[in-house]
PDB file of C-alpha atoms in Angstrom:
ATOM      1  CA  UNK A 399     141.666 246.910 164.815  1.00  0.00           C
ATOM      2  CA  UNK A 400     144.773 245.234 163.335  1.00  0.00           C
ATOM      3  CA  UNK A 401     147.618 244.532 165.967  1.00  0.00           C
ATOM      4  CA  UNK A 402     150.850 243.738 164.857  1.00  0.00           C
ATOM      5  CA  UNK A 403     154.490 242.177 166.211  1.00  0.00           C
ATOM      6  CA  UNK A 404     157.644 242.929 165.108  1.00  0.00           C
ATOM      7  CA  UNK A 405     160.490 240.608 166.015  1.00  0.00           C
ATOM      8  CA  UNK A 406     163.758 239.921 164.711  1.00  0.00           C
ATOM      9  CA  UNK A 407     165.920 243.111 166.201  1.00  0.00           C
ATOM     10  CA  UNK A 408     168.936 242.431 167.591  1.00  0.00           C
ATOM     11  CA  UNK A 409     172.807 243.920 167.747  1.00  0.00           C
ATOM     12  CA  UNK A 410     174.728 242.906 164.723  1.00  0.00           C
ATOM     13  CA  UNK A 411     178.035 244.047 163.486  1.00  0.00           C
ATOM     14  CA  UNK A 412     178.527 246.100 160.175  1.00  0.00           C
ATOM     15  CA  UNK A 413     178.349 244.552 156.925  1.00  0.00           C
ATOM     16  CA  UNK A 414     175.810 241.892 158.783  1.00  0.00           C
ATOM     17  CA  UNK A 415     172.044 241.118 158.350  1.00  0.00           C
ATOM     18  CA  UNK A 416     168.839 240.875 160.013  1.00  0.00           C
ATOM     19  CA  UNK A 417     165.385 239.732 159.350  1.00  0.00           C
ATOM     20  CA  UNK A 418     162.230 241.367 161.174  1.00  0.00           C
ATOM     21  CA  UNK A 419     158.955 240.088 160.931  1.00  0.00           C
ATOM     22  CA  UNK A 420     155.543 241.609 161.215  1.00  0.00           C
ATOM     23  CA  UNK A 421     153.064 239.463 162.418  1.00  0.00           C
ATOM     24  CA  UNK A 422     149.698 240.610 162.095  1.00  0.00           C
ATOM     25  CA  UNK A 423     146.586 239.733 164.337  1.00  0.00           C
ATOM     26  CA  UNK A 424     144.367 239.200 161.093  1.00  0.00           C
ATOM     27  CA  UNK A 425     144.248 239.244 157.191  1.00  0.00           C
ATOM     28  CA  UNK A 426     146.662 241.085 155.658  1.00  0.00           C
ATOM     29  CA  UNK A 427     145.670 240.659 152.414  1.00  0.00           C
ATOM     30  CA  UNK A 428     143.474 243.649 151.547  1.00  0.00           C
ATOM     31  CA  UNK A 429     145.175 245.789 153.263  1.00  0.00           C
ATOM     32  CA  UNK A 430     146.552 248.843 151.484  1.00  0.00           C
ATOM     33  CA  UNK A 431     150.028 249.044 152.726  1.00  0.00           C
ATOM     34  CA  UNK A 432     151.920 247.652 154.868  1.00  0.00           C
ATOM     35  CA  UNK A 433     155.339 249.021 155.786  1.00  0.00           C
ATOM     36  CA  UNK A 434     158.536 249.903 157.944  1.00  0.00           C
ATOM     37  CA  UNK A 435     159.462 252.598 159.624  1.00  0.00           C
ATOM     38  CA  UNK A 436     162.556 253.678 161.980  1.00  0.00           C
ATOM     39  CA  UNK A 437     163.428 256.143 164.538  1.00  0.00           C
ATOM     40  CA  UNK A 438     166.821 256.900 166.133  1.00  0.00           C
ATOM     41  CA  UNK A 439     167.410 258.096 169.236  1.00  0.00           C
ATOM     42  CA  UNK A 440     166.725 262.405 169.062  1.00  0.00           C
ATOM     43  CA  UNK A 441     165.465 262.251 165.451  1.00  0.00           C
ATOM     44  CA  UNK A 442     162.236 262.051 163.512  1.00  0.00           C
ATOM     45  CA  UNK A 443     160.442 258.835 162.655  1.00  0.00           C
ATOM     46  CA  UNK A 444     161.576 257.986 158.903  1.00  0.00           C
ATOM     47  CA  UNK A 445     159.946 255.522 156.557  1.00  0.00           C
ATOM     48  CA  UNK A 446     161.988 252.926 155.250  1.00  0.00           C
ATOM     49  CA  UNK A 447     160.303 250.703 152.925  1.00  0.00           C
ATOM     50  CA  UNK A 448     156.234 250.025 152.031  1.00  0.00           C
ATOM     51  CA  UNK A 449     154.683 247.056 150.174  1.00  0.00           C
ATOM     52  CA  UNK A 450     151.159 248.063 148.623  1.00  0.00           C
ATOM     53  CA  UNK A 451     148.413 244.966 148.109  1.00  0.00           C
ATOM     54  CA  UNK A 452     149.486 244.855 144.440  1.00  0.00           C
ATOM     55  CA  UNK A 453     153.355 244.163 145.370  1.00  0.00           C
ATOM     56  CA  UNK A 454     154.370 247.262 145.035  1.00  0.00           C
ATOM     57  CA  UNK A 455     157.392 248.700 146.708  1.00  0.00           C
ATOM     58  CA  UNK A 456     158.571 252.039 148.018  1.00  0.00           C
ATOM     59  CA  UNK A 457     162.148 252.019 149.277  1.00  0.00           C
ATOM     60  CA  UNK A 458     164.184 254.841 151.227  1.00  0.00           C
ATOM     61  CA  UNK A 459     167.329 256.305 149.107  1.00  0.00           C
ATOM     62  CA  UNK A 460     169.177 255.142 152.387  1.00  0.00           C
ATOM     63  CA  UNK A 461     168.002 251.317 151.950  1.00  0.00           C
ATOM     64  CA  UNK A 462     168.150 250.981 148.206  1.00  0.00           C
ATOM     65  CA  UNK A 463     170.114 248.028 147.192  1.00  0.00           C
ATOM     66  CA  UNK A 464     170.351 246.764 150.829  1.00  0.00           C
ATOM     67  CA  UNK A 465     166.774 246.081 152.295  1.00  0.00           C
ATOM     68  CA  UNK A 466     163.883 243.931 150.763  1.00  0.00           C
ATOM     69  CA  UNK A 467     160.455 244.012 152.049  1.00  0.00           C
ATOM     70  CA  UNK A 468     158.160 241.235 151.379  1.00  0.00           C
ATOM     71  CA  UNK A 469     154.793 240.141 152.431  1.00  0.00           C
ATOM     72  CA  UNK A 470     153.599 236.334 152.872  1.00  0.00           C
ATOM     73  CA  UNK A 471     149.669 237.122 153.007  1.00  0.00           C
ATOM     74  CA  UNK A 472     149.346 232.830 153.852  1.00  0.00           C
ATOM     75  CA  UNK A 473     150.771 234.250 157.199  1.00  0.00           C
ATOM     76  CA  UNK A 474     149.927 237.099 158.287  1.00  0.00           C
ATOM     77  CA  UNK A 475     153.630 238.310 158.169  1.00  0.00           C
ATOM     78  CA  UNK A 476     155.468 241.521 156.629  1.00  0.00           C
ATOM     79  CA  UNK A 477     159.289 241.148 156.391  1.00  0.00           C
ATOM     80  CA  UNK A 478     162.254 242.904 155.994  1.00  0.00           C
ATOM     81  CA  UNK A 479     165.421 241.596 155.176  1.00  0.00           C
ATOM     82  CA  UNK A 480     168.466 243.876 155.895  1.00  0.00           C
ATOM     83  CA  UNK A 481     171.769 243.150 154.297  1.00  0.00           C
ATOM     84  CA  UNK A 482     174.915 244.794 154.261  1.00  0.00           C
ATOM     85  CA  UNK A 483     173.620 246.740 157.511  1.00  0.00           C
ATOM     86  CA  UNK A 484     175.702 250.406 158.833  1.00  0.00           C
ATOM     87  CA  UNK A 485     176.095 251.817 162.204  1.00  0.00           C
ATOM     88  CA  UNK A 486     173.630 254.842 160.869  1.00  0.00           C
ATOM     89  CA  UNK A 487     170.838 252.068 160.560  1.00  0.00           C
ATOM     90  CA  UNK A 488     170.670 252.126 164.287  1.00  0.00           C
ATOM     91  CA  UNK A 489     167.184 252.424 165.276  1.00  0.00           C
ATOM     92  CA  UNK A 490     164.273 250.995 166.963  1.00  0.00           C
ATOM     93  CA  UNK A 491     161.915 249.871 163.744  1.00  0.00           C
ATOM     94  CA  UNK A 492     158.274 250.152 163.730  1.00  0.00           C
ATOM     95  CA  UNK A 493     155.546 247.956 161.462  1.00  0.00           C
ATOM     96  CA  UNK A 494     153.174 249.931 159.795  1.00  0.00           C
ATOM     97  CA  UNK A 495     149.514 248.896 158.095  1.00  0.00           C
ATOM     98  CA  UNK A 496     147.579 251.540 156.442  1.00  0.00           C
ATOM     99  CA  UNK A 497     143.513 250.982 156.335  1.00  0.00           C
ATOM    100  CA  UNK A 498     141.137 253.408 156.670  1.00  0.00           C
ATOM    101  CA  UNK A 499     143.437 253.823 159.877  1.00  0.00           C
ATOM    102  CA  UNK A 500     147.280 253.460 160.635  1.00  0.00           C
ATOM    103  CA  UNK A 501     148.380 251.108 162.815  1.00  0.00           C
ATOM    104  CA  UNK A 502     151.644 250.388 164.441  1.00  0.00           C
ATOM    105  CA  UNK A 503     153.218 247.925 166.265  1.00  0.00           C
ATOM    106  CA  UNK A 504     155.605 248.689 169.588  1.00  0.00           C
ATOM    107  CA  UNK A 505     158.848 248.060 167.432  1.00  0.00           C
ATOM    108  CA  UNK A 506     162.039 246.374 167.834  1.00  0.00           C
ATOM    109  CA  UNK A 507     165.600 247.324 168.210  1.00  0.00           C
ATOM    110  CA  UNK A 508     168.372 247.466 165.648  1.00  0.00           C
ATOM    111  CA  UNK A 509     172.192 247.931 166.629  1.00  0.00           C
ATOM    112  CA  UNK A 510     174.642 247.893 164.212  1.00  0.00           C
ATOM    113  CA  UNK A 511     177.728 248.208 166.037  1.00  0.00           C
ATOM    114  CA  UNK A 512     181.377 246.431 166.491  1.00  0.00           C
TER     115      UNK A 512
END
């Protein structure tokens, strides 16, 4: 059973950034995906961006250009940088890693607000 960590959330202002990290409680090397997900307050869980074992990426329309999500497989760790971060990116964000199961982490919190 894989656990993982998220940190990084905070409350920036708009046009800011954020890192959050995914620490996982083993290898994450062969696993098949390993991803982000948010959800906002009164609306549906919504996948943000995944990295697959082969490097891969999958991002959201709504992050295109503005998130990266990278994997350091030394570490155990999934990131995601944010840049250039809106109000309507509000959420609490939740690590993702797809085995034979799907795991998730408890998530962290994301403000963007002045």
């Amino acid at each position: 059973q894989v656990q993982l960590v998220e940190s990084g959330g905070g409350l920036v202002q708009p046009g800011g950034s954020l890192r959050l990290s995914c620490a996982a409680s083993e290898s994450i090397f062969s696993i098949n995906a390993m991803g982000w997900y948010r959800q906002a307050p009164g609306k549906q869980r919504e996948r943000v961006a995944v990295i697959h074992s082969g490097g891969s990426t999958f991002y959201a329309d709504s992050v295109k250009g503005r998130f990266t999500i990278s994997r350091d497989n030394a570490k155990n760790t999934v990131y995601l940088q944010m840049n250039s971060l809106k109000p309507e990116d509000t959420a609490r964000y939740y690590c993702n890693a797809e085995t034979t199961y799907s795991f998730w982490g408890q998530g962290t919190q994301v403000t963007v607000s002045s």
